[in-house]
Coordinates of C-alpha atoms and ligand atoms in Angstrom, one line a residue:
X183 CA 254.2 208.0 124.5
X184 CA 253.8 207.7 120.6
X185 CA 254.0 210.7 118.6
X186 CA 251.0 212.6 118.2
X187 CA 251.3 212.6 114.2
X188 CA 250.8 209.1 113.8
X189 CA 247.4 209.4 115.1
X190 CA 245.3 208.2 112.7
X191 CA 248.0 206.0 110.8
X192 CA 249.2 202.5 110.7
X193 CA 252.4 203.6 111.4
X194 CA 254.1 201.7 114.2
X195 CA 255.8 203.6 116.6
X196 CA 259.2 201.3 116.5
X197 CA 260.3 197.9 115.2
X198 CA 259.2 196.3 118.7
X199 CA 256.0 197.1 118.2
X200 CA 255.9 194.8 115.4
X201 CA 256.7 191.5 118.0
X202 CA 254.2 189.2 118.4
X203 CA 250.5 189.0 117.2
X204 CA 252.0 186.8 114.7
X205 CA 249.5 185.0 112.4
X206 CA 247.7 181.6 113.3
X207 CA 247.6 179.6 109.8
X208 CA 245.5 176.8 109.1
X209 CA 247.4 174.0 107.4
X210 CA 245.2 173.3 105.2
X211 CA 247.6 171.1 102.3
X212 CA 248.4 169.0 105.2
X213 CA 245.2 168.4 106.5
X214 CA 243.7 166.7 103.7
X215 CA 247.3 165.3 102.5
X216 CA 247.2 163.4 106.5
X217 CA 243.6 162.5 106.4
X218 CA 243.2 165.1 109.4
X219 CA 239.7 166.2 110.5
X220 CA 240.2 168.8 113.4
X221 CA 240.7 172.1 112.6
X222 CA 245.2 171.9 112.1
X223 CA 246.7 175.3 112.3
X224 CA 250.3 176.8 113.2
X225 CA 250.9 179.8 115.2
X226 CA 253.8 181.1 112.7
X227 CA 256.7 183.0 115.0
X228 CA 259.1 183.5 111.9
X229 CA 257.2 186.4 111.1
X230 CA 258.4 188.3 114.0
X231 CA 260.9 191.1 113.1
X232 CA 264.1 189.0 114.5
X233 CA 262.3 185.8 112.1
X234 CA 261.3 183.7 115.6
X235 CA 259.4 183.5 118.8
X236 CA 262.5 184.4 120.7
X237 CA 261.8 188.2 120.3
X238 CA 259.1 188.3 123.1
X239 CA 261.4 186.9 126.0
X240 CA 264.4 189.5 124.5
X241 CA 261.7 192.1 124.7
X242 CA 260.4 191.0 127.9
X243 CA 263.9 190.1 129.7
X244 CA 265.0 193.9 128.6
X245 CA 261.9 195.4 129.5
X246 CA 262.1 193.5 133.1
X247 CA 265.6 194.8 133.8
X248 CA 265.3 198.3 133.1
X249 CA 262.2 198.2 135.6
X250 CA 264.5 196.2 137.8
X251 CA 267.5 199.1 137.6
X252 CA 270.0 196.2 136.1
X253 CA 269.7 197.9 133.3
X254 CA 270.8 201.7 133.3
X255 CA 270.3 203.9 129.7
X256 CA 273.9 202.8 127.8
X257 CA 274.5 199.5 129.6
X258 CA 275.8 196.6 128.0
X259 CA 273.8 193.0 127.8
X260 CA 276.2 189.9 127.4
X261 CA 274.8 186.6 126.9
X262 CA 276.5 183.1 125.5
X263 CA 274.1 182.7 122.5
X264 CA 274.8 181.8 118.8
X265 CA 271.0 182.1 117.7
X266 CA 267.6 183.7 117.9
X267 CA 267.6 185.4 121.4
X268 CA 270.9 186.8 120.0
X269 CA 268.5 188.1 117.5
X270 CA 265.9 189.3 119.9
X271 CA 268.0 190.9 122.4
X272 CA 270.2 192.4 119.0
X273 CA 266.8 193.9 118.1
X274 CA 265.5 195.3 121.5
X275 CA 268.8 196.4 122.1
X276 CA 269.7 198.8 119.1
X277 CA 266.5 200.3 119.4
X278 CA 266.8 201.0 123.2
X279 CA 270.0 202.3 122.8
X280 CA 272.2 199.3 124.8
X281 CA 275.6 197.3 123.6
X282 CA 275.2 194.0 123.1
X283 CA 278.3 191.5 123.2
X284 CA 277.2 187.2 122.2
X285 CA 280.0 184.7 123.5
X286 CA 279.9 182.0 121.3
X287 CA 282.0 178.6 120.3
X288 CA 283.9 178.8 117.0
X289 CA 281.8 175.6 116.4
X290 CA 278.7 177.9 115.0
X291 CA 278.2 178.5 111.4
X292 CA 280.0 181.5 110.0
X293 CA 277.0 183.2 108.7
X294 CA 275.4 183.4 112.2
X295 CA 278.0 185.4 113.7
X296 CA 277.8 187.7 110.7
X297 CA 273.9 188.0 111.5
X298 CA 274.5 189.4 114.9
X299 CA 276.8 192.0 113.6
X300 CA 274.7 192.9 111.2
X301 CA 273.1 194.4 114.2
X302 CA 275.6 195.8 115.8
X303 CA 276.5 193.4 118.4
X304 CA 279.7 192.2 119.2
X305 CA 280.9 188.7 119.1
X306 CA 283.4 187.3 121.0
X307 CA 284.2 183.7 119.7
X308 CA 285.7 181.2 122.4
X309 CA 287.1 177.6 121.2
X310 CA 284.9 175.0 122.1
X311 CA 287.2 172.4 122.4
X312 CA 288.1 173.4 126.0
X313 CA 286.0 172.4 129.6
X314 CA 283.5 174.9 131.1
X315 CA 285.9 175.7 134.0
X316 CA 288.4 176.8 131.6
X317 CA 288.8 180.5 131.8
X318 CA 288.8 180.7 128.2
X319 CA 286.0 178.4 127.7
X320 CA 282.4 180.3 126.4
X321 CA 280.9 180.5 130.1
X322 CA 284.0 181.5 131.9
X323 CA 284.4 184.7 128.9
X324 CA 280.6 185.2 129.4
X325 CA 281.0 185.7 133.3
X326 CA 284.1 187.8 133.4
X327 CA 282.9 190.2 130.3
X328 CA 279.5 190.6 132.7
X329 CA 281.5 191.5 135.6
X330 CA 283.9 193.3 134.0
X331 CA 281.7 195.4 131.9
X332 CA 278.8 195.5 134.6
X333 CA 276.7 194.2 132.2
X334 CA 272.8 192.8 132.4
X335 CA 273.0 189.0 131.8
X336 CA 269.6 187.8 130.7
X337 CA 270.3 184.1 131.1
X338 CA 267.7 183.1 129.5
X339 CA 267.4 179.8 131.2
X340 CA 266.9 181.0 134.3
X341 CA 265.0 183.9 134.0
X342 CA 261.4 184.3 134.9
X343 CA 260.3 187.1 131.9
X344 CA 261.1 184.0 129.5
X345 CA 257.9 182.6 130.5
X346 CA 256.6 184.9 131.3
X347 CA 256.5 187.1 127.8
X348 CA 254.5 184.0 126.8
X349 CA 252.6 184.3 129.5
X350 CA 251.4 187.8 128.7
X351 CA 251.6 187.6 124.7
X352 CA 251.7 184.0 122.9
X353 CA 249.1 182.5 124.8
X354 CA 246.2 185.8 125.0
X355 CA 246.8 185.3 121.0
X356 CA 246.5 181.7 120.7
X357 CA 243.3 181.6 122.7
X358 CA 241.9 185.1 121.0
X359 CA 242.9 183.7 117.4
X360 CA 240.9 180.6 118.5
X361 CA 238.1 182.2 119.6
X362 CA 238.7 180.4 122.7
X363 CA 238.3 176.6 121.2
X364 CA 242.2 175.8 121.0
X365 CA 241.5 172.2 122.6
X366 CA 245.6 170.9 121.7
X367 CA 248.7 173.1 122.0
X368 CA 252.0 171.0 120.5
X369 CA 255.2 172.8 120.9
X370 CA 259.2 172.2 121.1
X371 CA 261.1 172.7 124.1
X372 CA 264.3 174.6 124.8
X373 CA 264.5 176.9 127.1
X374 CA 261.1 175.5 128.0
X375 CA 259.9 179.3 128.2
X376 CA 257.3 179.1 125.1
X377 CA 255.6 175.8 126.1
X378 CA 255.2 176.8 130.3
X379 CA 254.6 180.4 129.0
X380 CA 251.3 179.3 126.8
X381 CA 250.2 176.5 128.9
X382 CA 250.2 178.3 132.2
X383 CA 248.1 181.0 130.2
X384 CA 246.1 178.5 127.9
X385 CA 245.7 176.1 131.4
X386 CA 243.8 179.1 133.3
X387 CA 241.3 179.8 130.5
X388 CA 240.7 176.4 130.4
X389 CA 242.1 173.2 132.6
X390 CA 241.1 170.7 129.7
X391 CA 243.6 172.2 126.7
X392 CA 246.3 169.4 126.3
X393 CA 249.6 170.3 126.1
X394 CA 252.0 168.4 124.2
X395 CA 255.7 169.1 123.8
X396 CA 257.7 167.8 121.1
X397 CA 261.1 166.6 121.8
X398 CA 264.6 165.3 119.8
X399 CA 265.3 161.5 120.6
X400 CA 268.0 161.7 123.2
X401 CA 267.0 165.1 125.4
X402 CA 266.1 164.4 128.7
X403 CA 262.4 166.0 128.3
X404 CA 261.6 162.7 126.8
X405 CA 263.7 160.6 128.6
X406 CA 266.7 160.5 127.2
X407 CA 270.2 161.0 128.7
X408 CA 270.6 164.7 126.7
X409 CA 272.4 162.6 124.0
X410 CA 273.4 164.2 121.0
X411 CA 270.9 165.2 118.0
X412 CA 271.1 167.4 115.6
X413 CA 267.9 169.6 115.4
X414 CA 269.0 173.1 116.9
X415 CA 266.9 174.8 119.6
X416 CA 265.0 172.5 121.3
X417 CA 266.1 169.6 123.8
X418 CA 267.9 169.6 126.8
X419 CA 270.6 167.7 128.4
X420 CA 269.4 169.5 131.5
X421 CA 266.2 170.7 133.0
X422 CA 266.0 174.5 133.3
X423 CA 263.9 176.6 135.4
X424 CA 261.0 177.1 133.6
X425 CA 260.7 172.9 132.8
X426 CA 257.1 172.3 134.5
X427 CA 256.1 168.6 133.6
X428 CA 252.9 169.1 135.2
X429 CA 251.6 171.0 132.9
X430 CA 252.8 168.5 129.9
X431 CA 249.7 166.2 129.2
X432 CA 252.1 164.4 126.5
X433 CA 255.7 164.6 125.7
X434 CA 257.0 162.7 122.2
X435 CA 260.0 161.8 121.6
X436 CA 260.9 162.6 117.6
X437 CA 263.6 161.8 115.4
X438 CA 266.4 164.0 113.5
X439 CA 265.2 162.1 110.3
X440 CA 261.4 162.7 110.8
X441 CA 261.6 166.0 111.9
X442 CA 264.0 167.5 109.1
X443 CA 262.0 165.4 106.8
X444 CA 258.6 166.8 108.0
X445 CA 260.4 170.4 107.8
X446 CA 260.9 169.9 103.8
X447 CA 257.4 168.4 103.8
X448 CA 255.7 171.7 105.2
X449 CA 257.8 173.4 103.7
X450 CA 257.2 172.1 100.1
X451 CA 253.4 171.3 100.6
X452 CA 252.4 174.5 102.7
X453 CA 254.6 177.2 101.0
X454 CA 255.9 177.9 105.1
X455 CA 259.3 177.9 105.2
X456 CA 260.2 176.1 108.8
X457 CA 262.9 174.5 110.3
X458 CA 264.3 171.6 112.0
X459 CA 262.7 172.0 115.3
X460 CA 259.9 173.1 113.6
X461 CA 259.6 170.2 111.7
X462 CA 259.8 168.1 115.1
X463 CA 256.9 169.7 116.4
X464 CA 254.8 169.4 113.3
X465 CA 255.6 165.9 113.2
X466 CA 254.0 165.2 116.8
X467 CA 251.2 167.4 115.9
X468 CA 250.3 165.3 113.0
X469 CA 250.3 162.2 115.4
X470 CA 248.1 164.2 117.8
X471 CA 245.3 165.7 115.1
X472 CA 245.3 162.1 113.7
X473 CA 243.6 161.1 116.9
X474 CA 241.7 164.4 117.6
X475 CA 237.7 164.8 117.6
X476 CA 236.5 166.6 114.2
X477 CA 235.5 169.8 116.5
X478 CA 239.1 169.8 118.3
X479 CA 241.1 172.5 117.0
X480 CA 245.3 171.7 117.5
X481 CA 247.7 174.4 117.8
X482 CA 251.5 173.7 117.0
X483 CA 253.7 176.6 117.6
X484 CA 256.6 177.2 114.6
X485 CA 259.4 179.0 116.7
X486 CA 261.6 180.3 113.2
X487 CA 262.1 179.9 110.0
X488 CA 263.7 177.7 108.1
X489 CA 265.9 180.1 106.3
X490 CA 268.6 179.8 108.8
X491 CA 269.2 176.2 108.2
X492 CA 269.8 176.1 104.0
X493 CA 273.0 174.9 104.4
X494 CA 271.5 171.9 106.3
X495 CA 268.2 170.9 106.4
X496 CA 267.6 172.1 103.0
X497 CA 271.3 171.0 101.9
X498 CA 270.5 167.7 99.8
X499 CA 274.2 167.0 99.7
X500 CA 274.3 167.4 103.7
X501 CA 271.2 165.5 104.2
X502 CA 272.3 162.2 101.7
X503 CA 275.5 162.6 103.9
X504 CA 274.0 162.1 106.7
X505 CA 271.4 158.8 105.4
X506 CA 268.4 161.3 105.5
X507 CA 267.7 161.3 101.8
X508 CA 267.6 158.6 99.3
X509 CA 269.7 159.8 96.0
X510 CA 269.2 156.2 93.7
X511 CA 267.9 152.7 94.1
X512 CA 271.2 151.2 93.8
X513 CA 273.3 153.1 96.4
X514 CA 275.5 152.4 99.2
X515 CA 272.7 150.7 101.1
X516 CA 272.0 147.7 99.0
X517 CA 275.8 146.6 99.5
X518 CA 275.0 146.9 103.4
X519 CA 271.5 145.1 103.0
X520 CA 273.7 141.9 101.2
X521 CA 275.3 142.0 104.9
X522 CA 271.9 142.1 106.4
X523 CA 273.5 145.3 108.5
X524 CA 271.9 147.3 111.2
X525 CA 272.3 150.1 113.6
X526 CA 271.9 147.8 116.9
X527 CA 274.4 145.6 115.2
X528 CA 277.1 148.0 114.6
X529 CA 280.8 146.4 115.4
X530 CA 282.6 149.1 117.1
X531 CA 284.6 149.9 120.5
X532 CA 284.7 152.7 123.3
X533 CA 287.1 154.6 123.8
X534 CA 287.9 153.3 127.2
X535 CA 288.2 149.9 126.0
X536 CA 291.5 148.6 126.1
X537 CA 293.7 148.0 122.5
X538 CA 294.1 144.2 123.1
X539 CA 289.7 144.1 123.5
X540 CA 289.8 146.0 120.5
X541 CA 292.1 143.3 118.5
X542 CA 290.1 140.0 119.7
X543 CA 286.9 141.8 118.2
X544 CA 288.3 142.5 115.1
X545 CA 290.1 138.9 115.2
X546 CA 286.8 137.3 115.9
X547 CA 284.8 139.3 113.2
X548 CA 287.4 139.5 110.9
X549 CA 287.2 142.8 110.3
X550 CA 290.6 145.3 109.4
X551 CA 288.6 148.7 110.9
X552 CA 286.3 149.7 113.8
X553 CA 284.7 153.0 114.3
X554 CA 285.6 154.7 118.2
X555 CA 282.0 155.4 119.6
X556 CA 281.3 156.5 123.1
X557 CA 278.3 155.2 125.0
X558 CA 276.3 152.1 124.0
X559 CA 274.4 152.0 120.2
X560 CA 272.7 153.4 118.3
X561 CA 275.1 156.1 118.6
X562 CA 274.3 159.8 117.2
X563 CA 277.0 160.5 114.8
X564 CA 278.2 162.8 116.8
X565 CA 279.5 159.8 119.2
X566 CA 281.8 158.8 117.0
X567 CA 285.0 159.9 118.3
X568 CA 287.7 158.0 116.0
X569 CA 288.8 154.6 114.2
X570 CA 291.4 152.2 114.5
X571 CA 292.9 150.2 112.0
X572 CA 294.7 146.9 112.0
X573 CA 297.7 147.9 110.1
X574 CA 298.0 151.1 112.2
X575 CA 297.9 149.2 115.5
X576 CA 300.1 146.5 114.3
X577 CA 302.7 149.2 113.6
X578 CA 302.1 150.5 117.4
X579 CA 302.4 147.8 118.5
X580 CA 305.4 146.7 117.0
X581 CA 307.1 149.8 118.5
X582 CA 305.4 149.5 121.9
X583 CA 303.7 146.2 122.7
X584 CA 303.0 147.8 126.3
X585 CA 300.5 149.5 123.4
X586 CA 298.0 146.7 124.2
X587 CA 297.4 147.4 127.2
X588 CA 296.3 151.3 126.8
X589 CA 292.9 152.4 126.4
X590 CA 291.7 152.8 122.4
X591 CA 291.5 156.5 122.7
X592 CA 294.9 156.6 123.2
X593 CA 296.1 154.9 120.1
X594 CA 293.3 155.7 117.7
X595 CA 293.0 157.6 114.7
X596 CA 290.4 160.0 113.0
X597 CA 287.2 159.1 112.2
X598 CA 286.7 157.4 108.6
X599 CA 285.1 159.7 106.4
X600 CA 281.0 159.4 106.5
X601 CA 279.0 158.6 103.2
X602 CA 275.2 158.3 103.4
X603 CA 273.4 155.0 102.9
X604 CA 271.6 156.5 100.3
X605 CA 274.6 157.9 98.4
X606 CA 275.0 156.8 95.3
X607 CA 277.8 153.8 95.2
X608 CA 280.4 155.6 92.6
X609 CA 281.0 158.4 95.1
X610 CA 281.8 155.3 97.9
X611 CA 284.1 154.0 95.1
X612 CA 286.0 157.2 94.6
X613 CA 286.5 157.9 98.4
X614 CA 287.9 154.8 98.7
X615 CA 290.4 155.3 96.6
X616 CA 292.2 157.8 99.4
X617 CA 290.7 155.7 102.4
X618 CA 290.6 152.4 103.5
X619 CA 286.8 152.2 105.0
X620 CA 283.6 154.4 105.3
X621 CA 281.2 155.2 107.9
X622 CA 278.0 154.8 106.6
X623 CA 275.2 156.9 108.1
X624 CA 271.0 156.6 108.7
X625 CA 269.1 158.5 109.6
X626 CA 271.8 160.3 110.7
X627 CA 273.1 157.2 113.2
X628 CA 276.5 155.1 112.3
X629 CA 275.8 152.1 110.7
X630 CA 278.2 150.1 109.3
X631 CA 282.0 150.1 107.8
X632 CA 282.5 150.0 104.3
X633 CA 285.3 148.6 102.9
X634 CA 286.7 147.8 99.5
X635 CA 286.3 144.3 99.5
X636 CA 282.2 144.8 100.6
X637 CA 282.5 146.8 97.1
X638 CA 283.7 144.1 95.9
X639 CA 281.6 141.4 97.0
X640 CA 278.6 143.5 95.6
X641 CA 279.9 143.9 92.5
X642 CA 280.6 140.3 91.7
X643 CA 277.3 139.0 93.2
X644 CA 275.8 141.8 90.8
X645 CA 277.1 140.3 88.0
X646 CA 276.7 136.5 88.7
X647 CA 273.0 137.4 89.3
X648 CA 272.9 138.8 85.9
X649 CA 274.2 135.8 84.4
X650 CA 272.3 133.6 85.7
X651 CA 274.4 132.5 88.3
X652 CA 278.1 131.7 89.5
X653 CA 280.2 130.5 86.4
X654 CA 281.8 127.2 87.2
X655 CA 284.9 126.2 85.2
Ligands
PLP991 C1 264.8 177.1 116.7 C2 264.2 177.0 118.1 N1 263.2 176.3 118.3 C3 262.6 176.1 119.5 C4 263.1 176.8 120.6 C5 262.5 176.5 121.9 O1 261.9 177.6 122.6 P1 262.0 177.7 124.1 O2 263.4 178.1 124.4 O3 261.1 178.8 124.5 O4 261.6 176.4 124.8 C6 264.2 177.6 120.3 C7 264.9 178.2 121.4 O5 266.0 178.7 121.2 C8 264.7 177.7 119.1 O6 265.8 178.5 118.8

């Protein structure tokens, strides 16, 4: 019960009372920027007190527990979790009086383990390079710290009140904000809770909303074979509980590159700071108020901000790395278009393949270096797993020629260093002064070595070109 002397006041009883009701902006810069005629509006979550939508399920997931006696005054919550239901449950948990210990790889950013101490939580940072049955892998620590410490797991992608908070709170807002004429909801998938929360809600006021989810190229939602991408948060490479594909009316599939692009778009043109995975949603709602009715109102659903993503997705230098940004007209890519290269066309082996495989490709291409990619192209970056050389395997196999006969993985070494394709060429020069190739990203895919002699060749047919032609003696 609140306190009687705040009768009268607009002062909130505690910080959780200040989840949810978030606002519900129309985007208006992009409307007429897109040529959009429906009414285009964003239901903003980074405005909740932990800065995303993952506050209501924390909220909700603590709140079911207690009733639920898995959660007695003092107790402890552990959950493997590196972002914003850290946050959440962070949050709930300081003001409820519980401990909260994340389990997390030491792959996560340092400043995110910072933020959940900042509220208090302990962190307890497991190596990621190790399999999931490994007792010291992340999952093994989180289950024997819950046992141990008879601790309330949330497990968020299994629990019920993840939807559910939706359920109750995102989608009574969407369709009271709306005035009850949301006709399109477009949202990003993770856990799945937000989208099945708000459809199952927005679906029993009224059958004919669309639902749309927005998904990274590669997750399974979309088809994919939970490949890696880089947008954080949404995509699967499994199907949790609260997937329900029959409630999707539309799922597309978006890129790293649009989506991170479309994030700096909004973020630039609207003055609403987003993220990668909000960008991805954004990016399929444009496609899907480009095709609405003038009276059609679309909903897309921002789950955070993009504040937690500077050193990325705001990062120029870690975007040109990656080929999503375009630093000069005469960069690294014009020496790749003189080769007329291309992502599908990317010479490479797996690391399976055997050494003497590996040798007759480069023999028959004529090429010194190969990256080491697993599965079949185009490969995320993040499927690169090494490179071999010719003058490395030579010496191999000079000491071992049972060499050729091994798989590549076996014998190769790390991967070449990445430049962008829109990079500008004198930083390719200098890093090849220390290495013998590149691996030129778009788009954030592999796709193509860069050598010194390509240089080379570029360089020369530069210079006959501007004068007039090859000089013949
Ligand atoms: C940044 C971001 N976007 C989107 C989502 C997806 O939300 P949900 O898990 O409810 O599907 C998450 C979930 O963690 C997220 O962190």
């Amino acid at each position: 019960m609140s306190d009687p002397r705040l009768v009268g006041t607009e002062i909130v009883d505690s910080v959780i009372d200040t989840i949810g009701n978030t606002p519900l902006v129309r985007l208006k810069r992009l409307t007429e920027l897109e040529g959009i005629e429906c009414v285009f509006a964003m239901k903003n979550e980074s405005t909740n007190p932990g800065g995303s939508a993952k506050d209501r399920p924390a909220l909700e997931m603590i709140l079911a527990a207690e009733r639920e006696g898995l959660l007695k005054p003092g107790g402890t919550i552990v959950e493997p979790t590196s972002g914003n239901t850290g946050v959440g449950l962070a949050i709930v948990a300081a003001q409820r009086g519980y401990t909260c210990v994340f389990v997390m790889t030491d792959k996560v950013a340092p400043e995110k383990v910072s933020l959940l101490k900042a509220y208090g939580a302990e962190v307890v940072v497991c190596p990621v390079a190790v399999e999931p049955s490994d007792p010291q892998s992340y999952y093994s620590v989180a289950e024997r710290l819950t046992e141990e410490l008879g601790a309330f797991r949330p497990n968020q992608y299994d629990n019920p009140h993840n939807p559910e908070a939706h359920v109750k709170t995102t989608g009574p807002e969407i369709w009271r904000q709306t005035g009850g004429r949301i006709t399109h909801f477009v949202a990003g998938a993770g856990t799945c809770g937000s989208i099945t929360g708000v459809a199952r809600y927005l679906k029993s006021m009224n059958p004919d909303i669309k639902i749309i989810a927005a998904d990274p190229e590669g997750s399974v939602y979309s088809g994919g074979s939970g490949r890696p991408y880089l947008v954080e948060g949404v995509g699967e490479d499994f199907f949790p509980a609260a997937w329900e594909p029959e409630l999707l009316d539309d799922i597309i599939a978006i890129s790293d590159e649009e989506s991170f692009l479309t994030a700096r778009y909004v973020s630039e043109r609207e003055g609403i700071l987003i993220g990668g995975s909000g960008g991805m949603a954004v990016a399929a709602a444009i496609k899907v108020a480009k095709s609405a009715k003038p009276d059609d109102v679309v909903v897309v659903f921002n789950p955070d901000s993009g504040r937690g993503y500077l050193s990325r997705v705001f990062d120029d230098a870690w975007m040109a790395n990656f080929g999503f940004l375009r630093e000069c007209d005469q960069c690294v890519g014009a020496v790749l278009d003189a080769r007329n290269a291309s992502i599908e066309n990317l010479l490479y082996v797996n690391p399976g393949q055997l050494v003497s495989e590996a040798i007759e490709l480069m023999r028959s291409t004529g090429v010194s270096q190969l990256p080491v990619c697993k599965n079949t192209p185009p490969f995320a970056a993040a499927e690169v797993s090494g490179s071999i050389d010719e003058l490395e395997l030579m010496e191999a196999i000079h000491r071992d020629p049972g060499v050729m006969s091994t798989p590549v993985e076996k014998v190769m070494g790390p991967k070449l260093p990445t430049i962008g394709v829109g990079q500008k060429l004198e930083l390719a020069v200098e890093m090849l002064e220390s290495a013998p190739a590149l691996l030129v990203l778009s788009g954030g895919r592999p796709l193509s070595v860069l050598t010194r002699t390509d240089v080379l060749a570029y360089f020369s047919a530069v210079a006959e070109a501007a004068i007039g032609g090859p000089q013949r003696g």
